[in-house]
PDB file of C-alpha atoms in Angstrom:
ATOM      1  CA  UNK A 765      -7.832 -22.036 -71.835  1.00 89.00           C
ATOM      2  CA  UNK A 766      -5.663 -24.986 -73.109  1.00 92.00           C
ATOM      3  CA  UNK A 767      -5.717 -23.456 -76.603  1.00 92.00           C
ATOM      4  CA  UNK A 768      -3.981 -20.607 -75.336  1.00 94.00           C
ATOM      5  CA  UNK A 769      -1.761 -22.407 -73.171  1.00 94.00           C
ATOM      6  CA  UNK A 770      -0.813 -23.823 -76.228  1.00 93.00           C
ATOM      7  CA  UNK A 771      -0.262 -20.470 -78.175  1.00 93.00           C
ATOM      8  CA  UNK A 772       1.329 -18.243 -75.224  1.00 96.00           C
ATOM      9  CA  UNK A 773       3.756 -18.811 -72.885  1.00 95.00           C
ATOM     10  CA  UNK A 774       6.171 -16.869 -70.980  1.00 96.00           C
ATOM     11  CA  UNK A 775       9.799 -17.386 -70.388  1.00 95.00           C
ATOM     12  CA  UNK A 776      11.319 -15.214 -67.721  1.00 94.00           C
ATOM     13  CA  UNK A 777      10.276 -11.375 -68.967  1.00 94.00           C
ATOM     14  CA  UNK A 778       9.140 -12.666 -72.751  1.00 96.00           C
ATOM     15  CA  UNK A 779       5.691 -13.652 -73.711  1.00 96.00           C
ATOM     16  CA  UNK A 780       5.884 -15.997 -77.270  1.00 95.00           C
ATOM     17  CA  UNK A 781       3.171 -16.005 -79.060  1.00 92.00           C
ATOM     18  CA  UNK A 782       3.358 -18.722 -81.134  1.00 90.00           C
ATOM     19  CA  UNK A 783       6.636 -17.775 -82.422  1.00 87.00           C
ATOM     20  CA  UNK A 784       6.433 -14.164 -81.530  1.00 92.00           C
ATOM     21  CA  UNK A 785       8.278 -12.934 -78.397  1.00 94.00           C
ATOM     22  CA  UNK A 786       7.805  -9.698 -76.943  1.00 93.00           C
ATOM     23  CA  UNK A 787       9.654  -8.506 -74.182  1.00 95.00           C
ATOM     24  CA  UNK A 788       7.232  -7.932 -71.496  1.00 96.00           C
ATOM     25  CA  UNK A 789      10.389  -5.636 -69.585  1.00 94.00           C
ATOM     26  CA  UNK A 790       9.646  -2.640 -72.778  1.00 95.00           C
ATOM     27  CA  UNK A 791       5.794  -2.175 -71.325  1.00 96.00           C
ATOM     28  CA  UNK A 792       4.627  -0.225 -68.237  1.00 96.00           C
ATOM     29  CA  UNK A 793       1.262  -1.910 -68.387  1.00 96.00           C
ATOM     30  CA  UNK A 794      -0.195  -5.537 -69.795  1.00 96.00           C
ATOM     31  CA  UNK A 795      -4.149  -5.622 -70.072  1.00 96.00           C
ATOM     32  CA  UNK A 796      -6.059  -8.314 -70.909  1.00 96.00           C
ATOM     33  CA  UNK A 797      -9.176  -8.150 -72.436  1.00 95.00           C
ATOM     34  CA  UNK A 798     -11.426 -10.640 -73.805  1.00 94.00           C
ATOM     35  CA  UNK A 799     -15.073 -11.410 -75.005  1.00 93.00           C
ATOM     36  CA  UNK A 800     -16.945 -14.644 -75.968  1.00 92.00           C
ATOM     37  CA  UNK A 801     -18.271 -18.046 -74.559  1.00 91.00           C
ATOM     38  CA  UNK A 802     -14.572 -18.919 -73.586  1.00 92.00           C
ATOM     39  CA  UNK A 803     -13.557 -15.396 -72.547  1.00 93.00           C
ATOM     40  CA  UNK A 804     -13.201 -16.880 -68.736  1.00 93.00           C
ATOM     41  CA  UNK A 805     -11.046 -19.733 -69.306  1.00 93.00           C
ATOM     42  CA  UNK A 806      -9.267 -18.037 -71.938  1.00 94.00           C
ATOM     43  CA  UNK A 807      -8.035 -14.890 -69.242  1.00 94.00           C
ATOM     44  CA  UNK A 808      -7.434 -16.976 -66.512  1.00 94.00           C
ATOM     45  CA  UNK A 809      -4.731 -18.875 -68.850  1.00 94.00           C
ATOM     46  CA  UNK A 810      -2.984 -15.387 -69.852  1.00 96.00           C
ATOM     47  CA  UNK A 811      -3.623 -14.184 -66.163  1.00 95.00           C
ATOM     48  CA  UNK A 812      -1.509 -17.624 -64.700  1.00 95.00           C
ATOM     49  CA  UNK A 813       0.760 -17.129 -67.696  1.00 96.00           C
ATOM     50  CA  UNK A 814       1.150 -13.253 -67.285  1.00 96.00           C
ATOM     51  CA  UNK A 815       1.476 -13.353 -63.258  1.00 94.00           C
ATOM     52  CA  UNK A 816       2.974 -10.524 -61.758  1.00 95.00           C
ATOM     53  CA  UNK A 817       3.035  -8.287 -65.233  1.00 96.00           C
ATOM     54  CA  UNK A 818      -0.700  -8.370 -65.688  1.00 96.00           C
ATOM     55  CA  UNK A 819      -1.639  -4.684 -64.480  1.00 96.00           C
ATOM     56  CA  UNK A 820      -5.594  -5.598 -64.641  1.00 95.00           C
ATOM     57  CA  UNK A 821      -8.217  -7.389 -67.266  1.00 95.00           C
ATOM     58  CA  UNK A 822     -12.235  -7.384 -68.636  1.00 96.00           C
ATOM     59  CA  UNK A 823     -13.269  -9.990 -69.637  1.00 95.00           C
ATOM     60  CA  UNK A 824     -17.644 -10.562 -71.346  1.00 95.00           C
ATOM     61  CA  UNK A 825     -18.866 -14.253 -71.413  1.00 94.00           C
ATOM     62  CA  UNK A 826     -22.199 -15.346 -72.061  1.00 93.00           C
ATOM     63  CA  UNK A 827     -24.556 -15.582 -68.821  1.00 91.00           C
ATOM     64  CA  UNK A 828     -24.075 -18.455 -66.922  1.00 85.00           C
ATOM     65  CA  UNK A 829     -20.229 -19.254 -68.143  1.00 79.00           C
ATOM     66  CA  UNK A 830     -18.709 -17.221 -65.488  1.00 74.00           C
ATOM     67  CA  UNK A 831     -20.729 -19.013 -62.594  1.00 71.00           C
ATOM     68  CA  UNK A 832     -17.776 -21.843 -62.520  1.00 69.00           C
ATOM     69  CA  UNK A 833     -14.866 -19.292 -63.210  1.00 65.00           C
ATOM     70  CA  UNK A 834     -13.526 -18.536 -59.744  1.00 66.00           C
ATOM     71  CA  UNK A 835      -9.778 -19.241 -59.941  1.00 78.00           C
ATOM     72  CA  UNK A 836      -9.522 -15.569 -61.419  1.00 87.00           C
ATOM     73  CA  UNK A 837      -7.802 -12.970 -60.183  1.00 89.00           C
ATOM     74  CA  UNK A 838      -8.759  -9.902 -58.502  1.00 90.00           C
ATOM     75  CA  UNK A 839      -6.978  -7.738 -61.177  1.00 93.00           C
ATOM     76  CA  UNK A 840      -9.255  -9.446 -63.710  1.00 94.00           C
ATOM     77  CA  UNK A 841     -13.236  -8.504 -63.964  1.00 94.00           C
ATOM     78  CA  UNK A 842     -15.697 -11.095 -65.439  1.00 94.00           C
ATOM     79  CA  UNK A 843     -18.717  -9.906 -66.647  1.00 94.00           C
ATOM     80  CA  UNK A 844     -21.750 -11.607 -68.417  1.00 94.00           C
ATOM     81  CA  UNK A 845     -24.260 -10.717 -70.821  1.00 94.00           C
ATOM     82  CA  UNK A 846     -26.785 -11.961 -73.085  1.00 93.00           C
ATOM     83  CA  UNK A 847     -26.228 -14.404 -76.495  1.00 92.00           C
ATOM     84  CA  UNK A 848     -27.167 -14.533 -79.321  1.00 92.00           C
ATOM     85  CA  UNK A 849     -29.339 -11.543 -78.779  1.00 93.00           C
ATOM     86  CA  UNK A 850     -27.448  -8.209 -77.121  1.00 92.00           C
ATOM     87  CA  UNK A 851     -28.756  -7.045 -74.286  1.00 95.00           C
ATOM     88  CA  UNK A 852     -28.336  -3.736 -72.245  1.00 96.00           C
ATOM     89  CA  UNK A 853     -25.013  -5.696 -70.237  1.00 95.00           C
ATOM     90  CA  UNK A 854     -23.245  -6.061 -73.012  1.00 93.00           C
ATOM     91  CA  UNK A 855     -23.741  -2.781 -74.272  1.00 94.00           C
ATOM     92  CA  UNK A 856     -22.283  -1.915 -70.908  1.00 95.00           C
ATOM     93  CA  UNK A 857     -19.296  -4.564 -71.145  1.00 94.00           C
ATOM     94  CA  UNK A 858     -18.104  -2.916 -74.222  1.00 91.00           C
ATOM     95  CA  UNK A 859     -18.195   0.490 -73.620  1.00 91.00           C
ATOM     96  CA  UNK A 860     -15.890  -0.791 -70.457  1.00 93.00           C
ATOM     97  CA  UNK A 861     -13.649  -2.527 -72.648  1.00 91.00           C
ATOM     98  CA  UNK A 862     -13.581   0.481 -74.816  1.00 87.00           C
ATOM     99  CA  UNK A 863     -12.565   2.243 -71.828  1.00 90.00           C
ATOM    100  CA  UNK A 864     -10.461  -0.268 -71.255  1.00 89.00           C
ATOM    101  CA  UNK A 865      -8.484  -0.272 -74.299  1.00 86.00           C
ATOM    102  CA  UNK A 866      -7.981   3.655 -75.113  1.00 87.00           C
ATOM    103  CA  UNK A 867      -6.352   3.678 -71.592  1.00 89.00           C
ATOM    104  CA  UNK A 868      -3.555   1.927 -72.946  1.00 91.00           C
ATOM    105  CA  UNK A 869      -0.907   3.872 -74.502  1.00 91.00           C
ATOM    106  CA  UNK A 870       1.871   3.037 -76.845  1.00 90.00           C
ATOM    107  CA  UNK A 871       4.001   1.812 -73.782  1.00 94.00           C
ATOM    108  CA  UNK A 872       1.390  -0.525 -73.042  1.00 95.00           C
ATOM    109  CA  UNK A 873       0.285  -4.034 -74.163  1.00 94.00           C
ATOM    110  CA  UNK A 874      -3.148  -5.036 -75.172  1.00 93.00           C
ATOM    111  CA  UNK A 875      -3.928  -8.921 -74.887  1.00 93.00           C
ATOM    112  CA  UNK A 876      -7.311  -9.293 -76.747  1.00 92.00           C
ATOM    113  CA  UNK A 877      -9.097 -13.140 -76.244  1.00 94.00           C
ATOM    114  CA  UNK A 878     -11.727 -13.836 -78.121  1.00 91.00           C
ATOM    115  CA  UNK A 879     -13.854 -16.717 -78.714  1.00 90.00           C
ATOM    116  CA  UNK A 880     -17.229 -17.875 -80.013  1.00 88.00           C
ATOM    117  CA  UNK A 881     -20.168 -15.518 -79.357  1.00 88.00           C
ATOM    118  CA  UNK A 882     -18.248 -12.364 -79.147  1.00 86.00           C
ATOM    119  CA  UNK A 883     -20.082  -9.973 -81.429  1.00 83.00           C
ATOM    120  CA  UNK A 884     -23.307 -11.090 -79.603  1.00 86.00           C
ATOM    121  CA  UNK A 885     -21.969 -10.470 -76.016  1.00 89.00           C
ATOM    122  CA  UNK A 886     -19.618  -7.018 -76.844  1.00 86.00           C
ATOM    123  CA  UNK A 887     -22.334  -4.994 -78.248  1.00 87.00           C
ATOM    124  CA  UNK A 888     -21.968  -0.960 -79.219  1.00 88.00           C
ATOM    125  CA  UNK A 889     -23.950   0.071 -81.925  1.00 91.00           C
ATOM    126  CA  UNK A 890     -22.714   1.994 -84.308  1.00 90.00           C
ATOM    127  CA  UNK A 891     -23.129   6.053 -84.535  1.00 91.00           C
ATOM    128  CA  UNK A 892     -26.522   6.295 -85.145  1.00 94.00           C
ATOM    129  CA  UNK A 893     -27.878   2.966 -84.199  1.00 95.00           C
ATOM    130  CA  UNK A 894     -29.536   1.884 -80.479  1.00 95.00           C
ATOM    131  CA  UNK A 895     -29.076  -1.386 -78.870  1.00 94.00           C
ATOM    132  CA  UNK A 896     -33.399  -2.001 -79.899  1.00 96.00           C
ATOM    133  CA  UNK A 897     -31.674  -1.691 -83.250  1.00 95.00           C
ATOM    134  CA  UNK A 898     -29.118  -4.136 -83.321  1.00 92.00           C
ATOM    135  CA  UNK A 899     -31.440  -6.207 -81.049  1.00 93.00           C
ATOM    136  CA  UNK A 900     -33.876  -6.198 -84.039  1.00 95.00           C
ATOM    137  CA  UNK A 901     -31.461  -6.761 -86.747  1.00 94.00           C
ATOM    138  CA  UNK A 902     -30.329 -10.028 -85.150  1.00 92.00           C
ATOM    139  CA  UNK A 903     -33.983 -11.677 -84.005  1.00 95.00           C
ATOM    140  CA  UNK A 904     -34.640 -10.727 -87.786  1.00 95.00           C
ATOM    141  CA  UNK A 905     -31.605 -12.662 -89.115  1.00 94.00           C
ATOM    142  CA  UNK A 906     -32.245 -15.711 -86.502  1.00 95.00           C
ATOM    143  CA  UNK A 907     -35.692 -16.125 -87.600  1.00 96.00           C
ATOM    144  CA  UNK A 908     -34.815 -16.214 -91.417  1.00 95.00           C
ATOM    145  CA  UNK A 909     -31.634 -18.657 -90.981  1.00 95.00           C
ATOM    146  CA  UNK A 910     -28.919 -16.236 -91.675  1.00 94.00           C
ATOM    147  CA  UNK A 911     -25.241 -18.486 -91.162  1.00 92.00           C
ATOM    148  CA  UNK A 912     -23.398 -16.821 -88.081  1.00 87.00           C
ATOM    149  CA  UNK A 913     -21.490 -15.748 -90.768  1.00 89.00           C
ATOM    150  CA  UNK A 914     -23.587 -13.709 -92.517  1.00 91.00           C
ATOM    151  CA  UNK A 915     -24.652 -12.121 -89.098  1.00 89.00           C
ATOM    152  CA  UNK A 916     -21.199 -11.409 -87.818  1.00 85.00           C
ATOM    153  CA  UNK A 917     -20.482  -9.977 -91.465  1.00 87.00           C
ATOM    154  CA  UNK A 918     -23.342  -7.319 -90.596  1.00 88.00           C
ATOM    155  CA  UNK A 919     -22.584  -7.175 -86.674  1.00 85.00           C
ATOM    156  CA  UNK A 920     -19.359  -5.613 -87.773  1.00 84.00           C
ATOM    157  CA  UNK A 921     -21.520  -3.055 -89.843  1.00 87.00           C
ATOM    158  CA  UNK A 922     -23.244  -2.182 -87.098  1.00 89.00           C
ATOM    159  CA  UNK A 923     -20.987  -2.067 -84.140  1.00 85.00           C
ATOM    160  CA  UNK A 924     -18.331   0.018 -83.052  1.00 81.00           C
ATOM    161  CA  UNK A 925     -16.302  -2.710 -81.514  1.00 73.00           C
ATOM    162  CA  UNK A 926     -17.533  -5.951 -83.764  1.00 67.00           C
ATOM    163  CA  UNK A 927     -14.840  -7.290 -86.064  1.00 56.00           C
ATOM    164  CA  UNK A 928     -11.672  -6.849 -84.380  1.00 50.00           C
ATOM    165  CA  UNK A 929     -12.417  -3.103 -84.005  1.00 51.00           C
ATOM    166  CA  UNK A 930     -11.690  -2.803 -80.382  1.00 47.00           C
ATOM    167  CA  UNK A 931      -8.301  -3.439 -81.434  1.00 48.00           C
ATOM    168  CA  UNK A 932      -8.036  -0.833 -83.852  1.00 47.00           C
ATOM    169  CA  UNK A 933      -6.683   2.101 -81.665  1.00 45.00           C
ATOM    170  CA  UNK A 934      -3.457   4.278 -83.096  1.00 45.00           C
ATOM    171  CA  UNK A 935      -0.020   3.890 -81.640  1.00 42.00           C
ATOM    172  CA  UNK A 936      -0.649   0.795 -80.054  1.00 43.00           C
ATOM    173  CA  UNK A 937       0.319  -2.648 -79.292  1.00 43.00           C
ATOM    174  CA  UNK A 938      -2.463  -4.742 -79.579  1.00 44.00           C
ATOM    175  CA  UNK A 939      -2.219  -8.415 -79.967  1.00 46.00           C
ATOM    176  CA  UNK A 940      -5.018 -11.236 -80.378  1.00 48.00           C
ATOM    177  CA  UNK A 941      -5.963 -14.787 -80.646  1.00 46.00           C
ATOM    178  CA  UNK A 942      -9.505 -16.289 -81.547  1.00 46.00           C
ATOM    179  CA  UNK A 943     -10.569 -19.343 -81.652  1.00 45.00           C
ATOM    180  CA  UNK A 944     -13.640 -20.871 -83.171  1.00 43.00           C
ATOM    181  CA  UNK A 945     -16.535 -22.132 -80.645  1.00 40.00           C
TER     182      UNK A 945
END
């Protein structure tokens, strides 16, 4: 949450990020979405920074980091699911999120938070794939050391919305920040 406080603030009807501005008056709509071990302290920062302007949020943390996350509000949901190995929530998370995001239209704005733990916790597999699959896949790469690197490298592979690819919806304005865990 600090980090972003840091990175995003709001003066009068522009949000600056960093040394961006974007003036929140040309959207109908601001959505927040966000995924990862921070993805609760992360929205509530954009949701006190956004106030009034944020039209409604999802956010996926890992189980038990919501638990202490009460200060959000109602126009945000906080769900959990399981890391480092999906389960059937997160499948559920990001096909929400999904949702989510192709609701938004080019007169919208997209705030996307993510954080550590992401790819584990917004899990869609691929065309083709089942969430046994990707389950699989990552016990395998756990039990022969893969870096979190090379597992995100083939979460990306094998998800739908892995490596940034939530964000990649036409006509647009989608915006993100990450942050290392």
């Amino acid at each position: 949450g600090e980090a972003l406080r840091r990175s995003l603030r709001r003066q009068g009807n522009d949000l600056i990020a960093n040394d961006t501005r974007y003036s929140l008056g040309r959207f109908q709509r601001v959505f927040v979405i966000g995924f990862g071990k921070a993805a609760a302290p992360m929205g509530q920062a954009a949701a006190e920074i956004l106030g009034e302007r944020l039209t409604s949020g999802l956010l996926v943390t890992k189980v038990g980091h919501g638990r202490t996350h009460t200060g959000l509000p109602q126009a945000v949901t906080l769900l959990e699911s399981a890391h480092p190995i999906p389960d059937a929530a997160g499948v559920a998370a990001a096909q929400r999120i999904a949702d989510l995001a192709r609701q938004a239209t080019a007169d919208d704005l997209v705030l996307c938070l993510i954080s550590g733990g992401g790819s584990a916790l917004l899990t869609l597999p691929a065309e083709g794939l089942t969430l046994a699959d990707l389950q699989a896949t990552t016990a395998a790469l756990l039990r022969c050391g893969a870096s979190i690197d090379e597992i995100n490298t083939l979460r990306k592979h094998l998800s739908q919305v892995a490596g940034a690819q939530a964000g990649r919806q036409p006509n647009r304005e989608v915006f993100g920040f990450a942050y290392p865990s």
